[in-house]
């Protein structure tokens, strides 16, 4: 409506909303306002129709049913629901039967007398339509079997909005050309029952918005209308009231391969499964100090375990001598060598094992002599036996 009004704002009301369209009559150089009542899509508000459609205003009314092409699986359900609501409301208006019959006959006449507008004069697009004359005035084609079977006595227009969503349905939900032909077939057959026109619009892509305004003004004020039916583009369809019939709708059925025209609408145009979006649960990071205190508490509750050094070097741990600090280089490396943890050689040890113990004690004695400090790494191994000392001295002398 904001687009039709030529405004930028799009205020959405609730319940029953009132707006108007400015209409300019070029023939009379006059201007008027076309009242527009918009009923909320909730059935709870259907009782508000009495303020928009009364016995006095029904004669000059145009009923517009709006459906959403971005959710095509709801189209037929919505049309049937609101057409039933309007039918019930019109019946409650208690219009005299003779008057109601006259309104219905006018609808039939307007449907039968529709002619293609190829010969329309483009010089004055709003000039009022002239009644057909000559011999063609009495030539009226009979109505089809399913045409105007639900005559409301007022013109009806079906508007399919958001037709730019057709491309999205094809890309994301695997809708095919056959789906949209099937949808159009069902909607057009519904239009035949009510003698309604059909128009696909897209405000986002500005498709058929101006055409909608011109057609509404044509139906309400009888301004001349020069646009023929448009059925080539699947997202910009326009079918004026009186143009369609069962034979023309049958052209769509020629493209059906996996569905039949009489198949239920909801069995073929189904709502795609809802893809559940997995939202990562938001994790609130706790304060750094609180986290560290928790870790400290957890470590305090754990049982004490021996360290690697204590496990590998029991001799050093038992001596209780602190390791010299501040010393670098080879002596320091030797002090942490696993060799310092070797115990006295067992007299029963033979061969290579005995020689390894002798060498270890020899190097420890060298370190002890060089440092000369009490509690040196060499002292952690204990005092070797007399036999071992003698062997060490002989070896030392040999090296000197």
Short mmCIF file of C-alpha atoms in Angstrom, two decimals:
data_model
loop_
_atom_site.label_atom_id
_atom_site.label_comp_id
_atom_site.label_asym_id
_atom_site.label_seq_id
_atom_site.Cartn_x
_atom_site.Cartn_y
_atom_site.Cartn_z
CA UNK A 1 0.00 0.00 0.00
CA UNK A 2 2.86 2.38 0.69
CA UNK A 3 4.05 1.81 -2.86
CA UNK A 4 0.58 2.43 -4.27
CA UNK A 5 0.28 5.60 -2.21
CA UNK A 6 3.66 6.81 -3.42
CA UNK A 7 5.04 7.12 0.11
CA UNK A 8 8.16 5.73 1.71
CA UNK A 9 6.75 4.76 5.08
CA UNK A 10 5.21 1.37 5.60
CA UNK A 11 3.16 1.62 8.76
CA UNK A 12 1.50 -1.62 9.70
CA UNK A 13 -1.72 -1.54 11.65
CA UNK A 14 -3.58 -4.19 13.55
CA UNK A 15 -7.14 -5.40 13.35
CA UNK A 16 -8.73 -3.24 10.67
CA UNK A 17 -6.52 -0.59 9.09
CA UNK A 18 -7.77 2.32 7.00
CA UNK A 19 -5.86 3.93 4.17
CA UNK A 20 -6.76 5.71 0.94
CA UNK A 21 -5.49 6.13 -2.60
CA UNK A 22 -5.52 9.45 -4.42
CA UNK A 23 -7.30 9.07 -7.76
CA UNK A 24 -7.13 11.73 -10.44
CA UNK A 25 -9.73 11.83 -13.20
CA UNK A 26 -8.15 13.39 -16.26
CA UNK A 27 -11.43 13.59 -18.18
CA UNK A 28 -13.11 15.74 -15.54
CA UNK A 29 -9.92 17.21 -14.10
CA UNK A 30 -11.10 16.10 -10.71
CA UNK A 31 -9.56 14.20 -7.85
CA UNK A 32 -11.01 11.84 -5.29
CA UNK A 33 -9.91 9.32 -2.70
CA UNK A 34 -10.41 5.60 -2.89
CA UNK A 35 -10.98 4.17 0.58
CA UNK A 36 -8.91 1.11 1.42
CA UNK A 37 -9.69 -1.15 4.37
CA UNK A 38 -7.09 -3.76 5.30
CA UNK A 39 -8.22 -6.60 7.54
CA UNK A 40 -5.67 -8.35 9.73
CA UNK A 41 -4.72 -11.86 8.63
CA UNK A 42 -5.98 -13.36 11.88
CA UNK A 43 -9.50 -14.80 11.87
CA UNK A 44 -9.96 -13.29 15.31
CA UNK A 45 -10.57 -9.91 13.61
CA UNK A 46 -13.13 -11.06 11.05
CA UNK A 47 -15.90 -9.36 13.03
CA UNK A 48 -14.43 -5.99 12.03
CA UNK A 49 -15.59 -6.50 8.45
CA UNK A 50 -18.89 -4.83 9.36
CA UNK A 51 -17.10 -1.47 9.55
CA UNK A 52 -15.58 -1.84 6.07
CA UNK A 53 -18.28 -3.65 4.11
CA UNK A 54 -21.83 -2.53 4.80
CA UNK A 55 -25.10 -2.77 2.92
CA UNK A 56 -24.60 0.74 1.54
CA UNK A 57 -20.94 0.32 0.52
CA UNK A 58 -21.11 -3.18 -0.95
CA UNK A 59 -22.26 -1.97 -4.39
CA UNK A 60 -19.11 0.14 -4.82
CA UNK A 61 -16.64 -2.34 -3.32
CA UNK A 62 -13.81 -4.40 -4.74
CA UNK A 63 -12.65 -7.41 -2.72
CA UNK A 64 -8.90 -8.06 -2.84
CA UNK A 65 -7.45 -11.32 -1.48
CA UNK A 66 -3.70 -11.09 -0.86
CA UNK A 67 -1.52 -14.21 -0.69
CA UNK A 68 2.19 -14.67 -0.10
CA UNK A 69 4.20 -16.34 -2.85
CA UNK A 70 7.18 -16.79 -0.55
CA UNK A 71 5.03 -19.38 1.25
CA UNK A 72 3.12 -20.96 -1.63
CA UNK A 73 1.93 -23.93 0.43
CA UNK A 74 -0.44 -21.55 2.28
CA UNK A 75 -2.01 -19.96 -0.81
CA UNK A 76 -5.07 -22.15 -1.38
CA UNK A 77 -5.84 -22.53 2.30
CA UNK A 78 -5.74 -18.75 2.72
CA UNK A 79 -7.93 -18.09 -0.33
CA UNK A 80 -10.59 -20.61 0.68
CA UNK A 81 -10.62 -19.38 4.27
CA UNK A 82 -11.06 -15.68 3.55
CA UNK A 83 -13.45 -16.22 0.64
CA UNK A 84 -15.66 -18.16 3.04
CA UNK A 85 -15.43 -15.35 5.61
CA UNK A 86 -16.46 -12.76 3.02
CA UNK A 87 -19.27 -14.98 1.73
CA UNK A 88 -20.67 -15.37 5.25
CA UNK A 89 -20.43 -11.63 5.87
CA UNK A 90 -22.23 -10.73 2.64
CA UNK A 91 -25.00 -13.18 3.48
CA UNK A 92 -25.46 -11.52 6.90
CA UNK A 93 -25.95 -8.08 5.33
CA UNK A 94 -29.53 -9.04 4.50
CA UNK A 95 -29.54 -7.39 1.12
CA UNK A 96 -32.92 -7.78 -0.63
CA UNK A 97 -32.89 -10.84 -2.95
CA UNK A 98 -33.84 -8.78 -6.01
CA UNK A 99 -30.99 -6.35 -5.42
CA UNK A 100 -28.50 -9.15 -4.80
CA UNK A 101 -29.61 -10.95 -7.94
CA UNK A 102 -29.08 -7.79 -9.97
CA UNK A 103 -25.54 -7.43 -8.61
CA UNK A 104 -24.77 -11.03 -9.51
CA UNK A 105 -26.12 -10.55 -13.04
CA UNK A 106 -23.94 -7.49 -13.47
CA UNK A 107 -20.94 -9.59 -12.54
CA UNK A 108 -21.87 -12.24 -15.11
CA UNK A 109 -22.38 -9.60 -17.78
CA UNK A 110 -19.04 -7.92 -17.07
CA UNK A 111 -17.30 -11.31 -17.24
CA UNK A 112 -18.95 -12.28 -20.53
CA UNK A 113 -18.43 -8.91 -22.21
CA UNK A 114 -14.70 -8.79 -21.63
CA UNK A 115 -12.76 -8.02 -24.81
CA UNK A 116 -9.07 -7.84 -25.51
CA UNK A 117 -7.87 -4.22 -25.27
CA UNK A 118 -5.76 -4.23 -28.45
CA UNK A 119 -7.98 -1.58 -30.07
CA UNK A 120 -8.00 0.70 -27.02
CA UNK A 121 -7.14 4.34 -27.63
CA UNK A 122 -3.87 5.13 -25.81
CA UNK A 123 -4.36 8.90 -25.97
CA UNK A 124 -6.38 8.97 -22.77
CA UNK A 125 -5.57 6.00 -20.57
CA UNK A 126 -8.15 6.97 -17.94
CA UNK A 127 -11.04 7.58 -20.35
CA UNK A 128 -14.05 5.62 -19.23
CA UNK A 129 -14.73 2.44 -21.12
CA UNK A 130 -17.46 2.70 -23.67
CA UNK A 131 -20.10 -0.02 -23.87
CA UNK A 132 -19.82 -2.32 -26.83
CA UNK A 133 -22.10 -1.43 -29.68
CA UNK A 134 -23.27 -2.79 -33.01
CA UNK A 135 -23.95 -6.40 -33.72
CA UNK A 136 -21.47 -7.65 -31.12
CA UNK A 137 -23.61 -6.32 -28.29
CA UNK A 138 -25.92 -9.31 -28.33
CA UNK A 139 -23.18 -11.92 -28.87
CA UNK A 140 -22.36 -13.21 -25.40
CA UNK A 141 -20.39 -16.37 -24.82
CA UNK A 142 -21.88 -18.75 -22.25
CA UNK A 143 -20.12 -19.24 -18.97
CA UNK A 144 -18.05 -22.33 -18.38
CA UNK A 145 -19.14 -25.09 -16.06
CA UNK A 146 -16.95 -23.89 -13.17
CA UNK A 147 -17.19 -20.15 -13.86
CA UNK A 148 -18.82 -17.79 -11.33
CA UNK A 149 -20.17 -20.67 -9.27
CA UNK A 150 -19.42 -18.54 -6.15
CA UNK A 151 -20.74 -15.18 -7.26
CA UNK A 152 -20.37 -12.56 -4.51
CA UNK A 153 -22.02 -9.80 -6.52
CA UNK A 154 -18.87 -7.64 -6.37
CA UNK A 155 -15.61 -7.76 -8.36
CA UNK A 156 -12.80 -9.80 -6.82
CA UNK A 157 -9.04 -9.57 -7.36
CA UNK A 158 -6.36 -12.04 -6.23
CA UNK A 159 -2.94 -10.47 -5.59
CA UNK A 160 0.09 -12.76 -5.20
CA UNK A 161 2.75 -10.71 -3.48
CA UNK A 162 6.50 -11.33 -3.04
CA UNK A 163 6.85 -13.05 -6.39
CA UNK A 164 10.57 -12.34 -6.31
CA UNK A 165 10.70 -15.30 -3.89
CA UNK A 166 10.16 -17.69 -6.81
CA UNK A 167 13.89 -17.66 -7.53
CA UNK A 168 14.62 -18.39 -3.87
CA UNK A 169 12.20 -21.31 -3.83
CA UNK A 170 13.89 -22.79 -6.88
CA UNK A 171 17.36 -22.41 -5.43
CA UNK A 172 16.85 -23.36 -1.80
CA UNK A 173 13.80 -25.65 -1.77
CA UNK A 174 14.07 -27.45 -5.11
CA UNK A 175 10.86 -26.00 -6.54
CA UNK A 176 10.58 -26.61 -10.27
CA UNK A 177 8.70 -25.04 -13.15
CA UNK A 178 6.06 -27.70 -12.66
CA UNK A 179 5.38 -26.51 -9.12
CA UNK A 180 4.66 -22.94 -10.20
CA UNK A 181 2.48 -24.07 -13.10
CA UNK A 182 0.55 -26.25 -10.66
CA UNK A 183 0.11 -23.32 -8.26
CA UNK A 184 -1.02 -21.02 -11.04
CA UNK A 185 -3.46 -23.65 -12.29
CA UNK A 186 -5.15 -23.98 -8.91
CA UNK A 187 -5.27 -20.22 -8.30
CA UNK A 188 -6.74 -19.54 -11.76
CA UNK A 189 -9.44 -22.15 -11.27
CA UNK A 190 -10.29 -20.48 -7.97
CA UNK A 191 -10.47 -17.15 -9.82
CA UNK A 192 -12.93 -18.63 -12.31
CA UNK A 193 -15.26 -19.67 -9.51
CA UNK A 194 -15.42 -16.11 -8.18
CA UNK A 195 -15.00 -14.30 -11.51
CA UNK A 196 -11.81 -12.78 -10.13
CA UNK A 197 -8.76 -11.25 -11.75
CA UNK A 198 -5.23 -12.39 -10.88
CA UNK A 199 -2.01 -10.41 -10.64
CA UNK A 200 1.51 -11.30 -9.45
CA UNK A 201 3.41 -8.42 -7.86
CA UNK A 202 6.80 -7.73 -6.34
CA UNK A 203 7.50 -4.48 -4.54
CA UNK A 204 11.16 -5.45 -4.20
CA UNK A 205 11.59 -5.72 -7.96
CA UNK A 206 8.80 -3.22 -8.74
CA UNK A 207 6.85 -5.67 -10.87
CA UNK A 208 3.21 -4.97 -11.72
CA UNK A 209 2.76 -2.45 -8.89
CA UNK A 210 1.62 0.32 -11.24
CA UNK A 211 -0.45 -2.21 -13.15
CA UNK A 212 -2.23 -3.16 -9.93
CA UNK A 213 -3.15 0.47 -9.27
CA UNK A 214 -4.51 0.96 -12.78
CA UNK A 215 -6.57 -2.21 -12.63
CA UNK A 216 -8.06 -1.33 -9.23
CA UNK A 217 -9.04 2.12 -10.48
CA UNK A 218 -10.49 0.51 -13.62
CA UNK A 219 -12.68 -1.89 -11.65
CA UNK A 220 -13.86 0.69 -9.11
CA UNK A 221 -14.25 3.82 -11.29
CA UNK A 222 -14.64 2.20 -14.72
CA UNK A 223 -11.58 3.95 -16.16
CA UNK A 224 -10.41 2.56 -19.45
CA UNK A 225 -7.81 -0.18 -19.14
CA UNK A 226 -5.44 -1.03 -21.97
CA UNK A 227 -3.19 -3.81 -20.67
CA UNK A 228 -3.81 -7.31 -22.06
CA UNK A 229 -3.30 -10.54 -20.15
CA UNK A 230 0.31 -11.43 -19.30
CA UNK A 231 1.09 -15.12 -18.88
CA UNK A 232 4.62 -15.49 -20.29
CA UNK A 233 6.70 -14.57 -17.24
CA UNK A 234 6.00 -16.87 -14.32
CA UNK A 235 6.68 -14.12 -11.75
CA UNK A 236 4.70 -11.33 -13.47
CA UNK A 237 1.38 -12.98 -14.36
CA UNK A 238 -1.66 -10.79 -14.98
CA UNK A 239 -5.07 -12.20 -15.90
CA UNK A 240 -8.00 -9.74 -15.99
CA UNK A 241 -11.44 -10.89 -15.02
CA UNK A 242 -13.27 -12.37 -18.02
CA UNK A 243 -10.19 -13.38 -20.00
CA UNK A 244 -9.56 -16.84 -18.58
CA UNK A 245 -11.31 -20.15 -19.16
CA UNK A 246 -10.72 -23.86 -18.64
CA UNK A 247 -9.12 -24.30 -22.04
CA UNK A 248 -6.48 -21.64 -21.42
CA UNK A 249 -5.71 -23.11 -18.00
CA UNK A 250 -5.29 -26.50 -19.68
CA UNK A 251 -2.19 -25.18 -21.48
CA UNK A 252 -0.39 -25.28 -18.13
CA UNK A 253 -1.30 -28.94 -17.71
CA UNK A 254 0.69 -29.90 -20.79
CA UNK A 255 3.89 -29.41 -18.81
CA UNK A 256 2.85 -31.69 -15.95
CA UNK A 257 4.96 -34.84 -15.71
CA UNK A 258 4.85 -35.91 -12.07
CA UNK A 259 1.47 -34.54 -11.03
CA UNK A 260 -2.09 -34.42 -12.32
CA UNK A 261 -4.20 -31.25 -12.47
CA UNK A 262 -6.82 -32.68 -10.10
CA UNK A 263 -4.31 -33.72 -7.42
CA UNK A 264 -4.78 -32.03 -4.03
CA UNK A 265 -2.84 -28.81 -3.74
CA UNK A 266 -1.25 -29.63 -0.39
CA UNK A 267 -0.01 -33.03 -1.61
CA UNK A 268 2.26 -31.50 -4.25
CA UNK A 269 3.05 -28.02 -2.92
CA UNK A 270 4.33 -28.99 0.49
CA UNK A 271 6.11 -26.94 3.06
CA UNK A 272 9.84 -27.74 3.06
CA UNK A 273 11.17 -29.36 6.22
CA UNK A 274 12.28 -26.81 8.73
CA UNK A 275 16.02 -26.84 9.04
CA UNK A 276 16.88 -26.55 12.67
CA UNK A 277 19.65 -24.08 13.11
CA UNK A 278 22.15 -25.38 15.62
CA UNK A 279 23.04 -22.43 17.75
CA UNK A 280 26.23 -22.79 19.74
CA UNK A 281 25.44 -22.40 23.39
CA UNK A 282 26.84 -19.17 24.64
CA UNK A 283 29.60 -19.71 27.16
CA UNK A 284 30.31 -16.96 29.62
CA UNK A 285 33.98 -16.85 30.51
CA UNK A 286 34.50 -16.59 34.27
CA UNK A 287 36.90 -14.20 35.88
CA UNK A 288 40.54 -15.16 35.54
CA UNK A 289 41.24 -15.03 39.28
CA UNK A 290 38.18 -17.14 40.07
CA UNK A 291 39.34 -19.73 37.54
CA UNK A 292 42.84 -19.86 39.03
CA UNK A 293 41.46 -20.23 42.56
CA UNK A 294 39.34 -23.17 41.45
CA UNK A 295 42.36 -24.83 39.86
CA UNK A 296 44.38 -24.28 43.01
CA UNK A 297 41.64 -25.82 45.10
CA UNK A 298 41.45 -28.85 42.80
CA UNK A 299 45.21 -29.35 42.92
CA UNK A 300 45.17 -29.13 46.71
CA UNK A 301 42.65 -31.95 46.94
CA UNK A 302 44.73 -34.31 44.80
CA UNK A 303 47.05 -36.79 46.63
CA UNK A 304 50.76 -35.96 46.58
CA UNK A 305 52.73 -37.86 43.93
CA UNK A 306 56.54 -38.33 43.88
CA UNK A 307 58.37 -36.15 41.43
CA UNK A 308 60.39 -37.50 38.57
CA UNK A 309 63.66 -36.44 40.16
CA UNK A 310 62.86 -38.22 43.40
CA UNK A 311 61.93 -41.38 41.54
CA UNK A 312 65.00 -41.47 39.37
CA UNK A 313 67.58 -40.26 41.96
CA UNK A 314 66.81 -41.69 45.36
CA UNK A 315 70.42 -41.26 46.50
CA UNK A 316 70.39 -37.51 45.86
CA UNK A 317 67.07 -37.04 47.64
CA UNK A 318 68.18 -39.02 50.66
CA UNK A 319 71.35 -37.01 51.16
CA UNK A 320 69.40 -33.77 51.45
CA UNK A 321 72.35 -31.84 49.99
CA UNK A 322 71.25 -28.89 47.88
CA UNK A 323 72.47 -28.74 44.32
CA UNK A 324 74.97 -25.93 43.73
CA UNK A 325 73.39 -22.94 42.11
CA UNK A 326 74.76 -20.41 39.72
CA UNK A 327 77.10 -22.92 38.08
CA UNK A 328 76.99 -23.46 34.34
CA UNK A 329 78.76 -25.59 31.81
CA UNK A 330 79.82 -29.22 31.84
CA UNK A 331 80.05 -29.73 35.63
CA UNK A 332 76.43 -28.70 36.00
CA UNK A 333 75.39 -31.10 33.26
CA UNK A 334 77.28 -33.90 34.91
CA UNK A 335 75.64 -33.14 38.24
CA UNK A 336 72.18 -33.86 36.89
CA UNK A 337 73.27 -36.93 35.00
CA UNK A 338 71.54 -40.16 35.95
CA UNK A 339 75.02 -41.54 36.62
CA UNK A 340 75.09 -39.73 39.97
CA UNK A 341 72.29 -41.93 41.15
CA UNK A 342 74.27 -45.15 40.65
CA UNK A 343 74.81 -46.99 43.92
CA UNK A 344 77.91 -48.86 45.05
CA UNK A 345 78.86 -51.56 42.65
CA UNK A 346 77.68 -54.90 43.86
CA UNK A 347 80.56 -57.34 44.40
CA UNK A 348 78.50 -59.92 42.66
CA UNK A 349 78.23 -57.75 39.51
CA UNK A 350 80.43 -58.92 36.72
CA UNK A 351 81.68 -57.67 33.40
CA UNK A 352 80.25 -54.49 31.88
CA UNK A 353 77.95 -53.70 34.82
CA UNK A 354 80.91 -53.53 37.24
CA UNK A 355 82.96 -51.39 34.88
CA UNK A 356 80.05 -48.93 34.49
CA UNK A 357 79.86 -48.47 38.24
CA UNK A 358 83.61 -47.90 38.46
CA UNK A 359 83.53 -45.22 35.80
CA UNK A 360 80.60 -43.48 37.45
CA UNK A 361 82.39 -43.30 40.81
CA UNK A 362 85.55 -42.10 39.08
CA UNK A 363 83.86 -39.13 37.44
CA UNK A 364 82.03 -38.28 40.66
CA UNK A 365 85.34 -38.20 42.52
CA UNK A 366 86.77 -35.83 39.91
CA UNK A 367 83.85 -33.46 40.38
CA UNK A 368 84.24 -33.64 44.12
CA UNK A 369 87.92 -32.72 43.94
CA UNK A 370 87.36 -29.81 41.57
CA UNK A 371 84.49 -28.21 43.49
CA UNK A 372 85.78 -28.95 46.94
CA UNK A 373 82.46 -27.92 48.35
CA UNK A 374 80.62 -29.96 50.94
CA UNK A 375 77.43 -31.54 49.70
CA UNK A 376 78.78 -31.72 46.16
CA UNK A 377 77.00 -33.96 43.68
CA UNK A 378 79.75 -36.54 44.13
CA UNK A 379 79.01 -36.90 47.87
CA UNK A 380 75.49 -38.00 47.14
CA UNK A 381 76.74 -41.39 45.98
CA UNK A 382 78.33 -42.31 49.31
CA UNK A 383 81.88 -43.57 50.00
CA UNK A 384 83.05 -46.36 47.78
CA UNK A 385 84.69 -49.43 49.27
CA UNK A 386 88.43 -49.83 49.58
CA UNK A 387 88.70 -52.05 46.55
CA UNK A 388 86.86 -49.60 44.43
CA UNK A 389 89.03 -46.68 45.61
CA UNK A 390 92.14 -48.54 44.68
CA UNK A 391 90.84 -49.19 41.25
CA UNK A 392 89.90 -45.55 40.85
CA UNK A 393 93.41 -44.40 41.87
CA UNK A 394 95.02 -46.74 39.40
CA UNK A 395 92.76 -45.53 36.68
CA UNK A 396 93.43 -41.89 37.59
CA UNK A 397 97.14 -42.48 37.48
CA UNK A 398 96.85 -44.07 34.12
CA UNK A 399 94.98 -41.03 32.75
CA UNK A 400 97.54 -38.62 34.19
#
